[in-house]
Short mmCIF file of C-alpha atoms and ligand atoms in Angstrom, two decimals:
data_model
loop_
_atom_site.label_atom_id
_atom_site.label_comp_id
_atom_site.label_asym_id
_atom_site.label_seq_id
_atom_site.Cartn_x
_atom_site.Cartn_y
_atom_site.Cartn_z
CA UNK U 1 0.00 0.00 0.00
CA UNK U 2 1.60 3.24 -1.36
CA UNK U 3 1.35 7.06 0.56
CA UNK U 4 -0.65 8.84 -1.43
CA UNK U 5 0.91 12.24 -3.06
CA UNK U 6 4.37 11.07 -1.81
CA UNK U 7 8.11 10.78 -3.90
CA UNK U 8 9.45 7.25 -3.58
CA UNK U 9 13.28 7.53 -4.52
CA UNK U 10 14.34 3.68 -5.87
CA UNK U 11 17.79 2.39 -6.24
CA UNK U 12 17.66 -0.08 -8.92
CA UNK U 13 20.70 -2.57 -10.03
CA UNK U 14 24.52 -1.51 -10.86
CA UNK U 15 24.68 -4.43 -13.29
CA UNK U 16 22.49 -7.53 -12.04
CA UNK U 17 19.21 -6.92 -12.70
CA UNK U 18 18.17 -9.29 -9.97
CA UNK U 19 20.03 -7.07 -7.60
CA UNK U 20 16.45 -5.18 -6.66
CA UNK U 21 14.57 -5.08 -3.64
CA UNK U 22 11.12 -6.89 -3.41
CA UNK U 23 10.04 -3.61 -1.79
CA UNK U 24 11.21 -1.61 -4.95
CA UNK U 25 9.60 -3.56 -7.62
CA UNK U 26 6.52 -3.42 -5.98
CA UNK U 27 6.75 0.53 -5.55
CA UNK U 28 7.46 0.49 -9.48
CA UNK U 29 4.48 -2.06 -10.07
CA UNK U 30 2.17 0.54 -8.10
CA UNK U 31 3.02 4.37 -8.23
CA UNK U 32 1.32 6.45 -10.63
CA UNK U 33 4.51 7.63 -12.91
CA UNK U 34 8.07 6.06 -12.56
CA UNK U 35 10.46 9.40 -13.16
CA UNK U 36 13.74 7.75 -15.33
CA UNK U 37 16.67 8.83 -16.70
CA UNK U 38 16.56 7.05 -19.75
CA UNK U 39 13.29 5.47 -20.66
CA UNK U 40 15.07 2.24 -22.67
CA UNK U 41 17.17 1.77 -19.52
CA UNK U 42 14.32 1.36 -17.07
CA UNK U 43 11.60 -0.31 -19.26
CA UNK U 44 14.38 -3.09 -19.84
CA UNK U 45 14.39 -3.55 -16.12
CA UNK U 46 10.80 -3.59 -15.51
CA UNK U 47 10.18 -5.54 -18.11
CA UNK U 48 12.79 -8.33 -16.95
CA UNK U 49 10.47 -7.77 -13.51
CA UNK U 50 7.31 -8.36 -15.63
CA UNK U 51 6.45 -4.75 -14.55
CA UNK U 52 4.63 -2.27 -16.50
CA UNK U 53 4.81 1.76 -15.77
CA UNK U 54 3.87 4.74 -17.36
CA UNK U 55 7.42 6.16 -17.53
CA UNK U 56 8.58 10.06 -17.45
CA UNK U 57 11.92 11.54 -18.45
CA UNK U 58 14.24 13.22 -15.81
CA UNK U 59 17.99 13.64 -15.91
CA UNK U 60 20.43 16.14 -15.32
CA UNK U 61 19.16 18.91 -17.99
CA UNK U 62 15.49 18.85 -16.91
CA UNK U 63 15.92 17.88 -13.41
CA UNK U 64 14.11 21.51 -12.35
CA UNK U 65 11.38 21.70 -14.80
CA UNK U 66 10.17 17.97 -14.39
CA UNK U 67 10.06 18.45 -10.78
CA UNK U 68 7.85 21.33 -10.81
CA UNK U 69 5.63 18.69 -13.45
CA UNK U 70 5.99 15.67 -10.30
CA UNK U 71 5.47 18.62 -7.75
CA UNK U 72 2.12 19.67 -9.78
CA UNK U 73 1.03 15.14 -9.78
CA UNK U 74 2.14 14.61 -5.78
CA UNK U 75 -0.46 17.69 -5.57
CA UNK U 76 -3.06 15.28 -7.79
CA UNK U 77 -2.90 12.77 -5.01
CA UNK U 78 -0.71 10.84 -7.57
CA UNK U 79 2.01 9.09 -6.38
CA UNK U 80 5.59 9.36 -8.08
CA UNK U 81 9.19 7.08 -8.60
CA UNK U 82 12.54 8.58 -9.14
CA UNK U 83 15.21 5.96 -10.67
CA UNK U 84 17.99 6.77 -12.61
CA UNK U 85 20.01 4.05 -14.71
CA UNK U 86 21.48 2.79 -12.24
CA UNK U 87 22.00 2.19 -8.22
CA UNK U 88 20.99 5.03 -5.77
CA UNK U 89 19.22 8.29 -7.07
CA UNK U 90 21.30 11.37 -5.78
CA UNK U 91 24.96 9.47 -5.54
CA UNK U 92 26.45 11.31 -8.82
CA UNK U 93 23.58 11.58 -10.54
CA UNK U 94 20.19 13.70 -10.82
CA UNK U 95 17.80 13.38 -7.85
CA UNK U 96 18.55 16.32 -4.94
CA UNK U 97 16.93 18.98 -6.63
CA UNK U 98 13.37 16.62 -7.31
CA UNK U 99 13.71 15.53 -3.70
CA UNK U 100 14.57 19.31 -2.37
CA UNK U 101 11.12 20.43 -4.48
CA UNK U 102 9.04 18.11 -3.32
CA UNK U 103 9.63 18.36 0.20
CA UNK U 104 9.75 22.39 0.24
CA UNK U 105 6.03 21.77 -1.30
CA UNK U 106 5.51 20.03 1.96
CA UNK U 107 4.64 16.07 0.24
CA UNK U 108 6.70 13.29 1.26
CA UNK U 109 9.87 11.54 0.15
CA UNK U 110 10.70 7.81 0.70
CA UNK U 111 13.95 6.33 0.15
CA UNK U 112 13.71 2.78 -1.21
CA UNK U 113 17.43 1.62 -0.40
CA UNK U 114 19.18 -0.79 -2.37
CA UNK U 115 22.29 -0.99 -4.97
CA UNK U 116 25.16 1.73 -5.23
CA UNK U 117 28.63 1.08 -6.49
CA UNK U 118 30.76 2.43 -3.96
CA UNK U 119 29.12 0.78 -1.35
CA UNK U 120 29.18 -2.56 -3.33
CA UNK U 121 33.36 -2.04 -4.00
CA UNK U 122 34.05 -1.05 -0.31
CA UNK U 123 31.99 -3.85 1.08
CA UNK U 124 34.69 -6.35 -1.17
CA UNK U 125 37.54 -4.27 -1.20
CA UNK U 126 39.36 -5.37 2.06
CA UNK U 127 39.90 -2.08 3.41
CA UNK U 128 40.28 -2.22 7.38
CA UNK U 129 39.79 1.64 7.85
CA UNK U 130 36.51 2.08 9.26
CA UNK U 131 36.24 5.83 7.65
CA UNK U 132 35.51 6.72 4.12
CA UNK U 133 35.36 9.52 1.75
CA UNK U 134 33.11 9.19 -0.87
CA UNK U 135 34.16 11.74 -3.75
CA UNK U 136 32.30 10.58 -6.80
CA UNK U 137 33.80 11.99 -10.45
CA UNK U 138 36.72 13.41 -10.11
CA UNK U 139 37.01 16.86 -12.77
CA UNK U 140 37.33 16.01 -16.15
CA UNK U 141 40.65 17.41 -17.28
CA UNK U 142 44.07 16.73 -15.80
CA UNK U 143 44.62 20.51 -13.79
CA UNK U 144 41.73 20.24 -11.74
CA UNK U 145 41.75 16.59 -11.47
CA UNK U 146 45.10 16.93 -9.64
CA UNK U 147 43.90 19.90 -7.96
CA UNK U 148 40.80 18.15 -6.11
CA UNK U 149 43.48 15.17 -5.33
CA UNK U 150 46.08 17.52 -3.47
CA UNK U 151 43.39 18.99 -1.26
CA UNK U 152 42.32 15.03 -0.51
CA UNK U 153 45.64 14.11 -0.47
CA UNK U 154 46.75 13.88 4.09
CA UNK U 155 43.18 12.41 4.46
CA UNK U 156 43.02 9.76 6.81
CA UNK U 157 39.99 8.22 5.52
CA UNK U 158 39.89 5.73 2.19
CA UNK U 159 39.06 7.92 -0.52
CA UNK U 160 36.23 6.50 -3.41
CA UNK U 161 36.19 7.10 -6.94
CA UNK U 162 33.99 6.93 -9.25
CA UNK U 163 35.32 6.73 -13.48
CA UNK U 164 34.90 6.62 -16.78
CA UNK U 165 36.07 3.89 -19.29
CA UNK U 166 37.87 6.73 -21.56
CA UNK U 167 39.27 8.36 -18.42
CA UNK U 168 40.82 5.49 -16.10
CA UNK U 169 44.83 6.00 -17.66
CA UNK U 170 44.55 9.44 -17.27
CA UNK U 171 43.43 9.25 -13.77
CA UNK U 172 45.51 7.11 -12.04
CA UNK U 173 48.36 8.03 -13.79
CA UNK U 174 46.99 11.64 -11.81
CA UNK U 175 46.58 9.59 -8.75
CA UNK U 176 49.93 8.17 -8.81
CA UNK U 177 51.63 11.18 -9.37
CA UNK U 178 49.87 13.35 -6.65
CA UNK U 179 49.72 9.87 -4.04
CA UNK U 180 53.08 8.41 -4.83
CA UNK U 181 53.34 5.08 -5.52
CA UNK U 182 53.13 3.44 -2.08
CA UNK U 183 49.37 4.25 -1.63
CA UNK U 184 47.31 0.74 -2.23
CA UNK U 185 44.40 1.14 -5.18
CA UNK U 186 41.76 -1.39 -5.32
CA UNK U 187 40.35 -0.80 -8.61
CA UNK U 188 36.95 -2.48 -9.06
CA UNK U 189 35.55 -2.71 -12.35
CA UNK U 190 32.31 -4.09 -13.62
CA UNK U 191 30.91 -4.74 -10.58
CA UNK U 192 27.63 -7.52 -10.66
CA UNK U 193 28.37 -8.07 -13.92
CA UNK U 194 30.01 -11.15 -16.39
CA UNK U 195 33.50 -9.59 -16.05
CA UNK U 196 33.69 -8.30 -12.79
CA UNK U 197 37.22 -7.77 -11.59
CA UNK U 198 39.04 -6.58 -8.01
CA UNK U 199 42.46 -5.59 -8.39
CA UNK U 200 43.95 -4.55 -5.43
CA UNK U 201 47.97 -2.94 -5.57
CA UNK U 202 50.30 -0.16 -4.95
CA UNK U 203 49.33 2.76 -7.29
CA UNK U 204 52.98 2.43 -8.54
CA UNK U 205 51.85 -0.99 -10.01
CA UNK U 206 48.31 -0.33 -11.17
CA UNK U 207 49.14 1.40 -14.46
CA UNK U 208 51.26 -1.39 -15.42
CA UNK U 209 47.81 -3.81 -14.65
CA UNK U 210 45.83 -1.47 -16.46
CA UNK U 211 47.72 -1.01 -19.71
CA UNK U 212 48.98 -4.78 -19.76
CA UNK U 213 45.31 -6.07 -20.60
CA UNK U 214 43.03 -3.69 -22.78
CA UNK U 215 39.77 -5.23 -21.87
CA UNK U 216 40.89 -3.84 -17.93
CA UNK U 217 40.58 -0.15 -19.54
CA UNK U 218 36.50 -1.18 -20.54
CA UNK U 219 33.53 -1.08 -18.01
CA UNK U 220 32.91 1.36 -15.25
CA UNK U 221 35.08 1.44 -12.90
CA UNK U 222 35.33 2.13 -8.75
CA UNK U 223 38.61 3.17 -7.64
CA UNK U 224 39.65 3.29 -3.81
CA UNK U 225 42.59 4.92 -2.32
CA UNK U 226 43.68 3.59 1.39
CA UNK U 227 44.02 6.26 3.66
CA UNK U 228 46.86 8.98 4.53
CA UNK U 229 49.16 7.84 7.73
CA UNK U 230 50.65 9.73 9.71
CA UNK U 231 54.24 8.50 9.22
CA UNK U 232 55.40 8.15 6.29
CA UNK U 233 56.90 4.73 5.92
CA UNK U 234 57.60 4.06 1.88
CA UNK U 235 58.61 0.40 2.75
CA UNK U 236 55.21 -0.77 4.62
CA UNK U 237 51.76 0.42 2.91
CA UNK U 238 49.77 2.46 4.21
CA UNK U 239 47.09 -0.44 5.22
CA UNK U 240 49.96 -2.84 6.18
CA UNK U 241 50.47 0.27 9.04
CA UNK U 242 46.93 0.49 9.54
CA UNK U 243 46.35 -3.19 10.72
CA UNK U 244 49.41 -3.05 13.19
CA UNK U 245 48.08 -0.08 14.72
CA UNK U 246 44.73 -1.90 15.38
CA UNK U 247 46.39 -4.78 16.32
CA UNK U 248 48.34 -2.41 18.93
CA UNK U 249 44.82 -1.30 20.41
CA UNK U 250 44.01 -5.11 21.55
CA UNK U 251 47.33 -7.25 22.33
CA UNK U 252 50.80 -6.59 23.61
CA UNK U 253 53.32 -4.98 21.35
CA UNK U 254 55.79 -7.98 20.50
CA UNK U 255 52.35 -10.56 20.02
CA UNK U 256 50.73 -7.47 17.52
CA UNK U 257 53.76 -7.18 15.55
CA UNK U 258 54.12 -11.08 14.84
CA UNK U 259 50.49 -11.27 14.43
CA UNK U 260 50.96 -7.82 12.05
CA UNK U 261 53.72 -9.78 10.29
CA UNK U 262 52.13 -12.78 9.81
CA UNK U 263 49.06 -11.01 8.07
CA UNK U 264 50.69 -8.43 6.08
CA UNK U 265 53.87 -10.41 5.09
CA UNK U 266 56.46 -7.67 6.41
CA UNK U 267 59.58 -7.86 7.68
CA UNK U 268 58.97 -8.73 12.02
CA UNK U 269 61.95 -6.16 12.89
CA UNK U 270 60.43 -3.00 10.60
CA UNK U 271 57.02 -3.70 11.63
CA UNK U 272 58.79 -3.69 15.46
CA UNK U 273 59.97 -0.42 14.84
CA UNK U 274 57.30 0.69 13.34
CA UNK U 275 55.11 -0.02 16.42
CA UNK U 276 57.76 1.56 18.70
CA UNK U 277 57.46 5.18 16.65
CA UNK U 278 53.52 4.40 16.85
CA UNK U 279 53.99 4.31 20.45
CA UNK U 280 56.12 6.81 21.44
CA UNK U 281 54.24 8.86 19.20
CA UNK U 282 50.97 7.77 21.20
CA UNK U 283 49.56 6.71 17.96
CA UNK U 284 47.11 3.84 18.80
N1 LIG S 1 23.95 6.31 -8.70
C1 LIG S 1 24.97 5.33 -8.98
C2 LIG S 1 25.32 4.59 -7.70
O1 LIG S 1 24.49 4.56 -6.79
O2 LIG S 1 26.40 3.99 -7.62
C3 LIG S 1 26.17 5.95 -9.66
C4 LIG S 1 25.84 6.58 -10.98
S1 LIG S 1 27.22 7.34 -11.76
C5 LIG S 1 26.43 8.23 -13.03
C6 LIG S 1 27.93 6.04 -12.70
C7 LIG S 1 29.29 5.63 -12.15
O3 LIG S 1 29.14 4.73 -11.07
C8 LIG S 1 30.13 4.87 -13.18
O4 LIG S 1 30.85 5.76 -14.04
C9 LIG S 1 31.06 4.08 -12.30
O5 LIG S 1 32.12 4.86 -11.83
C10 LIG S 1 30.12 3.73 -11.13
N2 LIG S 1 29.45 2.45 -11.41
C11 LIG S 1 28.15 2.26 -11.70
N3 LIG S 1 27.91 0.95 -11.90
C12 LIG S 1 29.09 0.31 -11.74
C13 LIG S 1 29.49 -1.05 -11.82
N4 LIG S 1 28.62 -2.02 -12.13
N5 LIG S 1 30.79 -1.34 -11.59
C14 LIG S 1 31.68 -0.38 -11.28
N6 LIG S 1 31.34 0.92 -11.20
C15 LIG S 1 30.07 1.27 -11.41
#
């Protein structure tokens, strides 16, 4: 049972088009208009659903006129879906100013949660650091690409990407040169779909994996940066540092740096001095 005169904002699949929510397809099967990017793109997916919709227009370049259009249906007791081609409305792509309009015209907006790409790549990426910075597309051209990187650059937090096919040499050959080459990438391409691929490396390495097999440049791609430490150790990676330092919260030094060791495959006497500049810099 839909809320009548209410905005229902549905993350559809990245890729697997059985990656939906029983909850979302039967918002789509039952609201009045479903709002799409592309209307190809989302009658393909409703139709592998065995749904049918009356289907609306809305991207980027009409985002403000076709919400004053929903705003003008919510008021007609209709009820409305946002989708866009794929995973979460709003997460680099059109959505905030529909949702802003509808709720300054006092109607309500529900959030029908489901796929989004840099969730999906963090949840498989292996990346201990609890915090992350979401960053989306990076600018299109090299200057301001490596602008926006310096300013992210002494971030502690992992740091997601999203990019583009024709863009992914020219990026991380940006990221390598404002990271260095000791940062680990996990580059995750293609994610729910036939050629899915995790590639996980120090940036120094990744354009070397990148160029070595064309069909790595294809796809869309996630790309996630581990964190800025605090020392600056070139031999032992920055999430090689990372695990020591939580291993340092729980046991005794000498047991955390064999156990360190043992997981990260560095050298037991670095990692021990390591840990003894961790603690005499009261780092964990
Ligand atoms: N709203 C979407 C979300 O929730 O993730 C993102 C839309 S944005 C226009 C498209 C970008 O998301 C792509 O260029 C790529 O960086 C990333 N992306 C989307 N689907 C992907 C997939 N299956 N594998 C890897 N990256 C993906």
């Amino acid at each position: 049972m839909l809320t009548k005169s209410a905005l229902y904002v549905v993350a559809t699949p990245i890729g697997n088009l059985r990656d939906i929510s029983l909850r979302a397809m039967d918002v789509l099967a039952s609201v009045d208009v479903v709002a799409a990017e592309h209307v190809n793109t989302v009658r393909y997916l409703l139709a592998s659903h065995s749904i049918a919709a009356k289907i609306i227009t809305l991207h980027q370049h009409n985002e403000a006129t076709v919400s004053n259009k929903i705003v003008a249906m919510l008021a007609d007791k209709k009820t409305v879906a946002l989708v866009t081609d794929a995973g979460t409305p709003g997460i680099s792509d059109p959505g905030a100013i529909l949702v802003n309009q509808v709720r300054r015209h006092g109607y309500q907006v529900i959030p029908i949660p489901g796929a989004n790409a840099a969730v999906c790549a963090l949840s498989a990426a292996g990346i201990t650091n609890p915090h992350f910075l979401f960053y989306g597309f990076l600018p299109n051209k090299s200057a301001g690409r490596k602008r926006a990187l310096d300013a992210l650059k002494s971030l502690p937090y992992a740091l997601i990407f999203y990019e583009a096919p024709h863009r992914i040499l020219a990026c991380v050959s940006d990221l390598v040169e404002v990271f260095g080459e000791q940062r680990q990438i996990t580059i995750a391409r293609e994610l729910t779909k036939v050629f899915e691929t995790f590639h996980v490396c120090k940036l120094g390495d990744a354009l070397n994996w990148i160029q070595a097999d064309s069909n790595q440049q294809k796809g869309e791609f996630v790309l996630l940066l581990s964190g800025a430490t605090a020392v600056s150790n070139p031999e032992i990676s920055d999430e090689s540092q990372y695990t020591l330092k939580l291993l340092l919260g729980e046991l005794p030094l000498k047991q955390a740096v064999k156990l360190a060791a043992e997981i990260t495959g560095n050298n037991k006497n670095k990692l021990y001095k390591l840990a003894l500049s961790f603690k005499a810099d009261k780092e964990y």
